[in-house]
Coordinates of C-alpha atoms in Angstrom, one line a residue:
M1 CA 80.3 91.9 16.8
G2 CA 80.8 90.2 14.4
L3 CA 80.5 91.0 10.4
L4 CA 78.4 89.4 8.0
I5 CA 81.5 88.7 5.5
M6 CA 82.6 84.4 6.0
V7 CA 86.5 83.1 6.1
T8 CA 86.6 80.3 3.7
L9 CA 88.7 77.3 3.3
K10 CA 88.7 74.8 1.1
G11 CA 85.4 73.1 2.2
F12 CA 85.5 75.3 5.2
A13 CA 83.6 78.5 5.7
F14 CA 83.6 80.6 9.3
P15 CA 81.9 84.1 9.8
K16 CA 84.7 86.7 10.1
T17 CA 84.9 87.8 13.0
D18 CA 87.3 89.2 15.9
T19 CA 87.9 85.8 16.7
L20 CA 88.0 81.8 14.7
Q21 CA 87.5 78.8 17.6
F22 CA 88.6 76.3 16.4
T23 CA 88.6 72.1 17.7
L24 CA 91.0 70.3 17.2
Q25 CA 89.4 67.6 15.7
Q26 CA 88.2 71.2 12.5
V27 CA 92.2 71.9 12.5
V28 CA 92.8 68.7 11.6
E29 CA 90.5 68.6 8.9
M30 CA 91.9 71.4 7.3
A31 CA 95.5 71.1 7.2
K32 CA 94.4 67.6 5.6
A33 CA 92.5 70.2 2.7
N34 CA 94.6 72.7 2.2
S35 CA 98.1 72.1 3.5
I36 CA 101.1 72.5 1.1
A37 CA 101.5 68.4 1.9
A38 CA 98.1 67.8 1.4
K39 CA 98.5 69.5 -1.8
Q40 CA 101.9 67.5 -2.2
A41 CA 100.0 63.7 -1.8
I42 CA 97.6 64.5 -3.8
T43 CA 100.5 65.6 -6.4
V44 CA 102.4 62.2 -5.6
K45 CA 98.5 60.1 -5.9
E46 CA 97.6 61.7 -9.2
T47 CA 101.7 60.7 -10.8
K48 CA 101.1 57.8 -9.1
Y49 CA 97.2 56.7 -10.5
W50 CA 99.0 57.7 -14.4
E51 CA 102.2 55.5 -13.9
W52 CA 99.7 52.4 -13.3
R53 CA 97.8 53.5 -16.3
T54 CA 101.0 53.6 -18.3
F55 CA 101.8 50.1 -16.9
K56 CA 98.0 49.0 -17.7
S57 CA 97.8 50.5 -21.4
N58 CA 101.2 47.7 -22.0
Y59 CA 98.7 45.0 -21.9
Q60 CA 96.4 46.3 -24.3
P61 CA 96.1 46.5 -28.4
Q62 CA 98.0 49.1 -29.9
L63 CA 97.3 50.5 -32.7
A64 CA 99.4 53.2 -34.6
L65 CA 98.9 54.9 -38.2
E66 CA 102.3 55.8 -39.7
G67 CA 103.1 57.9 -43.5
I68 CA 105.3 59.6 -45.8
L69 CA 102.6 61.9 -47.1
P70 CA 104.4 63.3 -49.5
G71 CA 107.3 61.8 -50.4
Y72 CA 108.4 64.3 -53.4
T73 CA 111.8 63.9 -54.9
K74 CA 114.1 65.9 -57.4
T75 CA 117.4 65.5 -57.4
Y76 CA 120.6 63.8 -59.3
T77 CA 121.6 60.6 -58.0
Q78 CA 124.0 58.0 -59.3
V79 CA 122.9 55.2 -61.2
Q80 CA 124.8 51.8 -61.4
Q81 CA 125.4 50.9 -65.4
P82 CA 126.0 47.6 -66.6
N83 CA 128.9 47.9 -67.0
G84 CA 130.1 48.6 -63.6
S85 CA 130.2 52.6 -63.8
I86 CA 128.2 55.6 -62.7
L87 CA 126.5 57.8 -64.6
F88 CA 124.6 60.8 -62.6
Q89 CA 120.8 60.7 -63.8
P90 CA 117.8 62.7 -62.7
V91 CA 115.5 61.8 -60.8
H92 CA 112.0 63.5 -60.0
Y93 CA 109.3 61.3 -58.2
D94 CA 107.3 61.1 -55.3
N95 CA 106.8 58.1 -53.1
S96 CA 104.4 58.2 -50.6
S97 CA 103.2 55.3 -47.9
L98 CA 100.5 54.4 -45.3
T99 CA 100.9 51.9 -42.8
L100 CA 98.0 50.6 -40.3
N101 CA 100.5 48.7 -37.5
F102 CA 98.7 47.0 -34.4
S103 CA 100.3 44.9 -32.0
Q104 CA 98.8 42.5 -28.9
S105 CA 102.0 41.5 -25.7
I106 CA 101.0 38.7 -24.4
A107 CA 101.8 38.5 -20.6
A108 CA 101.8 34.6 -20.0
T109 CA 104.6 33.6 -23.3
G110 CA 106.8 37.6 -23.4
G111 CA 105.6 37.5 -26.8
N112 CA 103.8 39.7 -29.3
I113 CA 101.2 39.0 -32.1
Y114 CA 101.5 41.9 -34.6
G115 CA 99.7 43.1 -37.8
T116 CA 99.5 45.1 -40.5
T117 CA 98.6 46.8 -43.7
Q118 CA 100.4 48.9 -46.1
L119 CA 99.8 51.2 -48.8
Q120 CA 102.9 52.5 -51.1
R121 CA 102.0 55.1 -54.6
F122 CA 105.3 55.5 -56.4
D123 CA 104.4 58.5 -59.4
D124 CA 107.3 58.9 -61.7
F125 CA 106.5 62.8 -62.8
D126 CA 109.8 62.7 -65.5
R127 CA 108.2 59.6 -67.3
K128 CA 104.5 60.4 -66.3
S129 CA 104.2 57.1 -64.9
V130 CA 103.0 55.3 -61.6
L131 CA 102.9 52.1 -59.2
Y132 CA 101.3 51.4 -56.7
N133 CA 102.7 48.4 -53.9
G134 CA 100.9 47.2 -50.9
I135 CA 100.4 44.4 -48.3
P136 CA 96.6 44.2 -47.8
Y137 CA 97.1 42.3 -45.0
G138 CA 99.6 41.0 -42.6
I139 CA 99.9 38.8 -39.4
G140 CA 102.9 37.8 -37.2
Y141 CA 104.5 36.8 -34.5
T142 CA 108.3 37.1 -31.7
Q143 CA 108.8 34.8 -29.0
P144 CA 111.9 35.3 -27.2
L145 CA 112.7 31.8 -26.0
L146 CA 114.7 30.9 -22.8
Q147 CA 114.4 35.1 -22.2
F148 CA 113.4 36.6 -19.4
N149 CA 109.8 37.6 -19.1
S150 CA 109.7 41.2 -17.7
L151 CA 105.7 41.2 -18.8
K152 CA 104.6 38.2 -16.6
W153 CA 106.7 39.7 -13.3
D154 CA 105.5 43.4 -13.9
K155 CA 102.3 42.2 -13.8
K156 CA 103.0 40.8 -10.2
I157 CA 104.5 43.5 -8.9
E158 CA 103.1 46.7 -10.5
P159 CA 99.7 46.1 -8.8
L160 CA 101.6 46.1 -5.5
K161 CA 103.3 49.1 -6.4
F162 CA 99.9 50.9 -7.2
N163 CA 98.1 49.5 -4.4
E164 CA 101.5 50.6 -2.1
S165 CA 100.7 53.9 -3.5
K166 CA 97.3 54.0 -2.5
Q167 CA 98.3 53.6 1.6
V168 CA 101.1 56.1 0.9
F169 CA 98.7 59.0 0.1
I170 CA 96.5 58.0 3.4
E171 CA 99.9 57.1 5.6
T172 CA 100.5 61.0 4.7
Q173 CA 97.2 62.5 5.8
E174 CA 97.6 61.0 9.1
K175 CA 101.4 62.2 8.7
I176 CA 99.6 65.4 8.5
A177 CA 97.4 65.0 11.4
I178 CA 99.9 64.2 13.6
T179 CA 101.6 67.7 12.5
V180 CA 99.3 69.7 12.5
T181 CA 98.1 68.2 16.1
E182 CA 102.1 69.5 17.4
Y183 CA 100.7 73.1 16.2
F184 CA 97.7 72.8 17.5
F185 CA 99.4 72.4 21.3
D186 CA 101.9 74.7 20.9
L187 CA 99.3 77.2 20.3
L188 CA 96.7 75.2 23.0
L189 CA 99.5 75.4 25.3
A190 CA 100.8 79.3 24.9
Q191 CA 97.3 80.3 25.0
V192 CA 97.2 78.4 28.2
N193 CA 100.0 80.2 29.7
L194 CA 98.5 83.5 28.6
N195 CA 95.5 83.3 30.6
I196 CA 97.6 82.2 33.7
A197 CA 99.9 84.8 33.2
D198 CA 96.7 87.2 33.0
L199 CA 95.1 85.3 35.8
N200 CA 99.0 85.5 38.0
Y201 CA 99.3 89.4 37.4
G202 CA 95.2 90.1 38.2
N203 CA 96.0 88.6 41.6
T204 CA 99.6 89.5 42.0
K205 CA 98.1 93.0 41.9
R206 CA 95.2 92.7 43.9
I207 CA 97.3 90.7 46.8
L208 CA 99.5 93.6 46.3
T209 CA 97.3 96.3 47.3
I210 CA 96.0 94.1 50.5
A211 CA 99.4 93.8 51.8
G212 CA 100.3 97.3 50.9
T213 CA 97.6 98.3 54.0
K214 CA 98.8 95.8 55.6
F215 CA 102.2 96.8 55.7
E216 CA 101.1 100.4 56.8
L217 CA 99.3 99.0 59.9
G218 CA 102.8 97.0 60.5
K219 CA 101.4 93.8 60.3
I220 CA 103.9 92.5 56.9
S221 CA 108.0 93.0 56.6
K222 CA 109.1 95.4 54.1
N223 CA 110.6 92.5 53.0
E224 CA 107.4 90.4 52.2
M225 CA 106.2 93.9 50.7
L226 CA 109.5 93.8 48.6
Q227 CA 108.5 90.2 47.6
L228 CA 105.5 90.4 46.4
Q229 CA 106.2 94.0 44.7
L230 CA 108.9 91.3 42.9
E231 CA 105.7 88.7 42.3
V232 CA 104.0 91.7 40.3
L233 CA 107.0 92.7 38.0
N234 CA 107.5 88.5 37.2
A235 CA 103.6 88.2 36.4
Q236 CA 103.8 91.5 33.9
K237 CA 106.8 89.5 32.5
A238 CA 105.1 86.4 32.5
V239 CA 101.9 88.1 30.3
G240 CA 105.0 89.6 28.1
T241 CA 106.2 86.3 27.3
A242 CA 103.0 84.5 27.1
K243 CA 101.7 86.8 24.1
R244 CA 104.6 86.6 22.3
D245 CA 104.4 83.1 22.3
V246 CA 100.8 83.1 21.6
E247 CA 101.9 84.8 18.2
I248 CA 104.4 82.9 17.3
A249 CA 102.5 79.2 17.9
T250 CA 99.3 81.7 15.9
L251 CA 101.4 81.9 13.0
N252 CA 103.0 78.7 12.2
L253 CA 100.1 76.6 12.6
R254 CA 98.1 79.4 10.6
S255 CA 100.7 79.2 8.3
Y256 CA 100.8 74.9 8.3
I257 CA 96.7 74.6 7.8
G258 CA 96.3 77.2 5.3
I259 CA 94.8 80.2 6.4
E260 CA 95.0 83.7 5.8
G261 CA 94.4 87.0 8.0
D262 CA 94.7 88.5 10.9
D263 CA 91.4 87.4 13.1
R264 CA 92.6 86.1 15.8
I265 CA 92.4 82.2 16.8
K266 CA 91.3 80.7 20.0
L267 CA 91.8 77.1 20.2
Q268 CA 89.0 74.8 22.0
M269 CA 90.2 72.4 25.0
P270 CA 90.0 68.8 23.5
A271 CA 88.6 66.4 25.3
V272 CA 89.4 62.5 26.0
V273 CA 87.9 59.3 24.8
A274 CA 88.2 57.6 27.4
Q275 CA 85.7 54.8 26.1
M276 CA 87.7 53.8 23.4
T277 CA 89.3 50.3 23.6
V278 CA 92.3 49.9 21.3
I279 CA 93.9 46.0 22.3
T280 CA 97.1 44.9 20.3
D281 CA 96.3 41.7 18.0
K282 CA 93.6 44.2 16.3
V283 CA 95.5 47.0 15.7
L284 CA 99.1 44.7 14.5
A285 CA 95.7 42.5 12.1
E286 CA 94.8 46.0 10.8
A287 CA 98.5 47.1 10.7
F288 CA 99.3 43.9 8.4
E289 CA 96.3 44.6 6.3
N290 CA 96.7 48.1 5.7
R291 CA 99.7 49.4 5.5
S292 CA 101.9 50.1 2.6
D293 CA 104.6 48.9 4.5
A294 CA 102.9 45.5 4.7
I295 CA 102.7 45.7 0.7
G296 CA 105.8 46.7 0.4
F297 CA 107.1 43.8 2.3
I298 CA 105.8 41.5 -0.2
R299 CA 106.7 43.8 -2.9
R300 CA 110.3 43.5 -2.0
L301 CA 110.3 39.7 -2.0
A302 CA 108.7 39.8 -5.3
E303 CA 111.1 42.6 -6.7
A304 CA 113.9 40.2 -5.7
K305 CA 112.9 36.9 -7.3
R306 CA 112.4 39.1 -10.3
D307 CA 115.9 40.0 -10.2
V308 CA 117.1 36.3 -10.0
A309 CA 114.7 35.3 -13.0
K310 CA 116.3 38.2 -14.9
A311 CA 119.6 37.3 -14.2
K312 CA 119.0 33.7 -15.6
G313 CA 117.4 34.4 -18.0
E314 CA 120.2 36.1 -19.5
N315 CA 123.0 33.5 -18.8
G316 CA 123.4 30.9 -21.2
L317 CA 120.9 30.2 -24.6
T318 CA 119.2 33.0 -25.7
A319 CA 116.6 32.7 -28.8
T320 CA 113.9 34.6 -30.5
L321 CA 111.5 33.1 -32.7
R322 CA 110.0 35.3 -35.6
A323 CA 107.5 34.3 -38.4
N324 CA 104.6 36.8 -40.6
L325 CA 102.2 35.1 -43.1
G326 CA 100.0 37.4 -45.4
F327 CA 100.0 38.8 -48.5
S328 CA 101.6 41.3 -51.0
N329 CA 101.5 42.8 -54.2
A330 CA 102.4 45.8 -57.2
A331 CA 99.9 47.4 -59.2
N332 CA 98.7 50.3 -61.7
S333 CA 96.3 51.2 -59.7
A334 CA 95.4 50.8 -55.8
F335 CA 92.7 48.6 -55.7
D336 CA 94.4 46.3 -58.1
I337 CA 96.3 45.5 -54.9
Y338 CA 93.8 44.1 -53.3
R339 CA 93.1 42.0 -56.7
S340 CA 94.5 38.6 -56.3
P341 CA 97.6 39.4 -53.6
K342 CA 100.6 36.9 -54.0
N343 CA 101.8 35.1 -50.8
Q344 CA 104.6 36.2 -48.4
Q345 CA 105.4 34.6 -45.3
S346 CA 108.8 34.3 -43.7
V347 CA 110.6 32.0 -40.3
E348 CA 113.8 33.5 -38.2
L349 CA 115.1 32.1 -35.4
K350 CA 117.6 34.1 -33.7
L351 CA 120.4 32.4 -31.2
A352 CA 122.9 34.1 -29.3
I353 CA 124.7 31.7 -27.1
P354 CA 127.6 32.8 -24.6
V355 CA 130.9 31.2 -25.4
M356 CA 133.4 32.3 -23.0
D357 CA 132.2 34.9 -20.8
W358 CA 134.8 34.4 -17.6
G359 CA 132.7 33.8 -15.4
R360 CA 129.9 36.9 -15.6
S361 CA 126.7 35.0 -16.4
K362 CA 127.4 33.4 -13.2
S363 CA 128.1 36.2 -11.2
R364 CA 125.2 37.8 -12.0
T365 CA 122.9 35.1 -10.8
K366 CA 125.3 34.0 -7.8
T367 CA 125.2 38.5 -7.1
A368 CA 121.2 38.3 -7.7
Q369 CA 120.8 35.0 -5.1
A370 CA 122.7 36.7 -2.9
N371 CA 120.6 39.9 -3.1
E372 CA 117.4 38.2 -2.0
Q373 CA 118.7 36.1 0.3
F374 CA 119.8 39.8 2.1
I375 CA 116.3 41.2 0.9
T376 CA 114.5 38.4 2.7
Y377 CA 116.6 38.6 5.9
A378 CA 116.1 42.4 6.0
V379 CA 112.1 42.1 5.4
E380 CA 112.1 39.6 8.5
Q381 CA 113.5 42.5 10.5
D382 CA 111.8 45.0 9.4
K383 CA 108.3 42.8 10.0
Q384 CA 109.9 42.4 14.0
T385 CA 110.6 46.5 13.6
F386 CA 107.6 47.0 13.0
K387 CA 105.3 44.8 14.9
Q388 CA 107.3 46.6 17.7
Q389 CA 106.4 49.7 16.7
I390 CA 102.9 49.1 17.3
V391 CA 103.1 46.4 20.5
T392 CA 105.2 50.2 22.1
Q393 CA 102.4 52.6 21.0
V394 CA 99.6 51.1 22.1
T395 CA 101.1 50.7 25.4
L396 CA 102.1 54.6 25.3
F397 CA 98.4 55.0 24.5
N398 CA 96.9 53.1 27.3
M399 CA 98.8 54.6 29.7
M400 CA 98.4 57.7 28.4
K401 CA 94.8 57.7 29.0
E402 CA 95.0 56.8 33.0
Q403 CA 97.7 59.5 33.1
I404 CA 95.5 62.4 31.7
L405 CA 93.4 61.1 34.2
L406 CA 95.4 61.7 37.2
T407 CA 96.6 65.2 35.7
D408 CA 93.2 66.4 35.5
E409 CA 92.8 65.1 39.2
A410 CA 95.9 66.5 40.1
E411 CA 94.9 70.0 38.4
K412 CA 92.1 70.3 40.2
I413 CA 93.5 69.7 43.9
A414 CA 96.4 72.3 42.8
A415 CA 93.5 74.8 41.7
E416 CA 91.7 74.0 45.0
K417 CA 94.9 74.9 46.7
Y418 CA 95.7 77.6 45.6
K419 CA 92.1 79.4 46.7
I420 CA 92.7 78.5 49.7
A421 CA 95.6 79.8 49.7
S422 CA 95.2 82.5 48.8
E423 CA 92.1 83.1 50.7
R424 CA 94.4 82.3 53.8
Y425 CA 97.2 84.8 52.8
V426 CA 94.5 87.5 53.0
L427 CA 93.6 86.1 56.1
G428 CA 97.4 86.4 57.3
N429 CA 97.5 83.3 58.4
L430 CA 100.1 82.0 55.1
S431 CA 103.2 83.4 54.5
I432 CA 104.4 84.4 51.0
T433 CA 106.5 81.6 50.6
D434 CA 103.5 78.8 50.7
L435 CA 101.5 81.4 48.7
S436 CA 104.6 81.4 45.7
I437 CA 104.1 77.6 46.2
A438 CA 101.0 77.2 45.6
F439 CA 100.8 80.0 42.9
Q440 CA 103.6 77.4 40.9
E441 CA 101.6 74.3 41.8
N442 CA 98.8 75.6 40.3
D443 CA 100.5 76.8 36.9
R444 CA 102.2 73.4 36.8
A445 CA 99.2 71.7 37.2
K446 CA 97.6 73.6 34.2
R447 CA 100.8 72.9 32.0
D448 CA 101.0 69.3 33.0
Y449 CA 97.2 68.6 32.0
V450 CA 97.6 70.5 28.4
S451 CA 100.7 68.4 28.0
S452 CA 98.8 65.1 29.1
L453 CA 96.1 66.0 26.6
R454 CA 99.2 66.2 24.0
D455 CA 100.5 62.9 24.6
F456 CA 97.4 61.5 25.0
W457 CA 96.2 63.2 21.4
G458 CA 99.9 62.5 19.6
A459 CA 99.8 58.5 20.9
Y460 CA 95.9 58.3 19.6
Y461 CA 97.1 59.9 15.8
Q462 CA 100.2 57.6 15.7
L463 CA 98.0 54.7 16.0
R464 CA 95.7 56.2 13.4
Y465 CA 99.0 56.3 11.2
L466 CA 100.6 52.9 12.0
S467 CA 97.5 51.0 11.9
L468 CA 95.1 53.2 8.8
Y469 CA 92.2 52.3 11.1
D470 CA 89.4 54.7 13.1
F471 CA 89.5 53.6 16.4
E472 CA 86.6 55.8 17.4
K473 CA 84.6 54.9 14.4
N474 CA 85.6 51.0 14.4
R475 CA 86.2 50.9 10.3
K476 CA 89.0 51.5 8.2
I477 CA 90.4 54.5 7.1
T478 CA 89.7 55.9 3.8
Y479 CA 89.9 58.9 1.9

């Protein structure tokens, strides 16, 4: 009888009983919610999100407040005299400042526009004087000329990387489904083997009892009696082996999906979604629209082009134009700084021209171009492999649908044959050899059916992983 205690997992609650019963779908959902692999995937997803936020901030206005408060000094310092000699004079002052800086990157040109306002106060304690210096406001612009524009290329590549990471998260969830399906069927097969072993043990003991009566009546030989005794011992050993396998498979499944406790787990035989139709063209279309690999193809080509542009941008003449204008002033009071400030402006063009680099610039460019060509070929090859993998998996899945119908029919026939063989042996018109064959065929048919279920659902979840598409609900997979 079950107790009123609940076994709880993240997103799941089960009555506390001696046995927990799970379907394949429940096990998959628990693994996606509670497994270590799922938690790692969430952590990676969050990391990629904050990397994306960092990238986005590069294109937003930046405002920074800087200051020296206080800038107190009391010491001796060298002072050069008019005649060129040096005297060490005492100084006692406070030189404090406060600056507010603004900057904005221009992605289209790679330039940067900036603004500043500054106030500086100088207190001379020896002479008891106060001076102010400041920039009421100033604005400037810095523009690299004939150089590589990293902001422009990042704006093309970083969104691809972020979208790729989102699809990687979905793929990781589907990989978890593939992995836990293997653990599920390991335990299911072990439980089926235990059921078979228990059934065979009971049947062989019953037949041995009947055979004992026949032996006393002289209807069967001593050799046949010994054979049945051996069958009983083997069946008993099979029960022990099956129990051990169930314990190991239960521990593996429990560990992966994050279930604690010592309750027995009973798995339900999954059904087959026979009406589900999978068409190769549909799977290919969804895969190239949803998979991270498809986004990665585009990203890898874009990165190769970026590297070529960078190599070219770092060769030959490079220049940086810097210009600013604004107002500055000095006064004896802070407010006087802002009264009739004086103009200030500057223009600077900085040049760098390689005169002799022994072919280094050309080599860098040629290397980047060769790498771009290599990546183009590699991407094309990966696309072909990607397509072939999907085509193969669709073919395999459709074959599994047919195979499972055959194994189901074979299991029913083997079970009926086993039943008839048992009855015939009891009636005395079947040999022990034929009975053993019927036992083995029945056992093999049951195991084959579970194996065909494993292949079917493994192929199904593999298709989900390859396309990120739910073929049962006919919609894209999202989390």
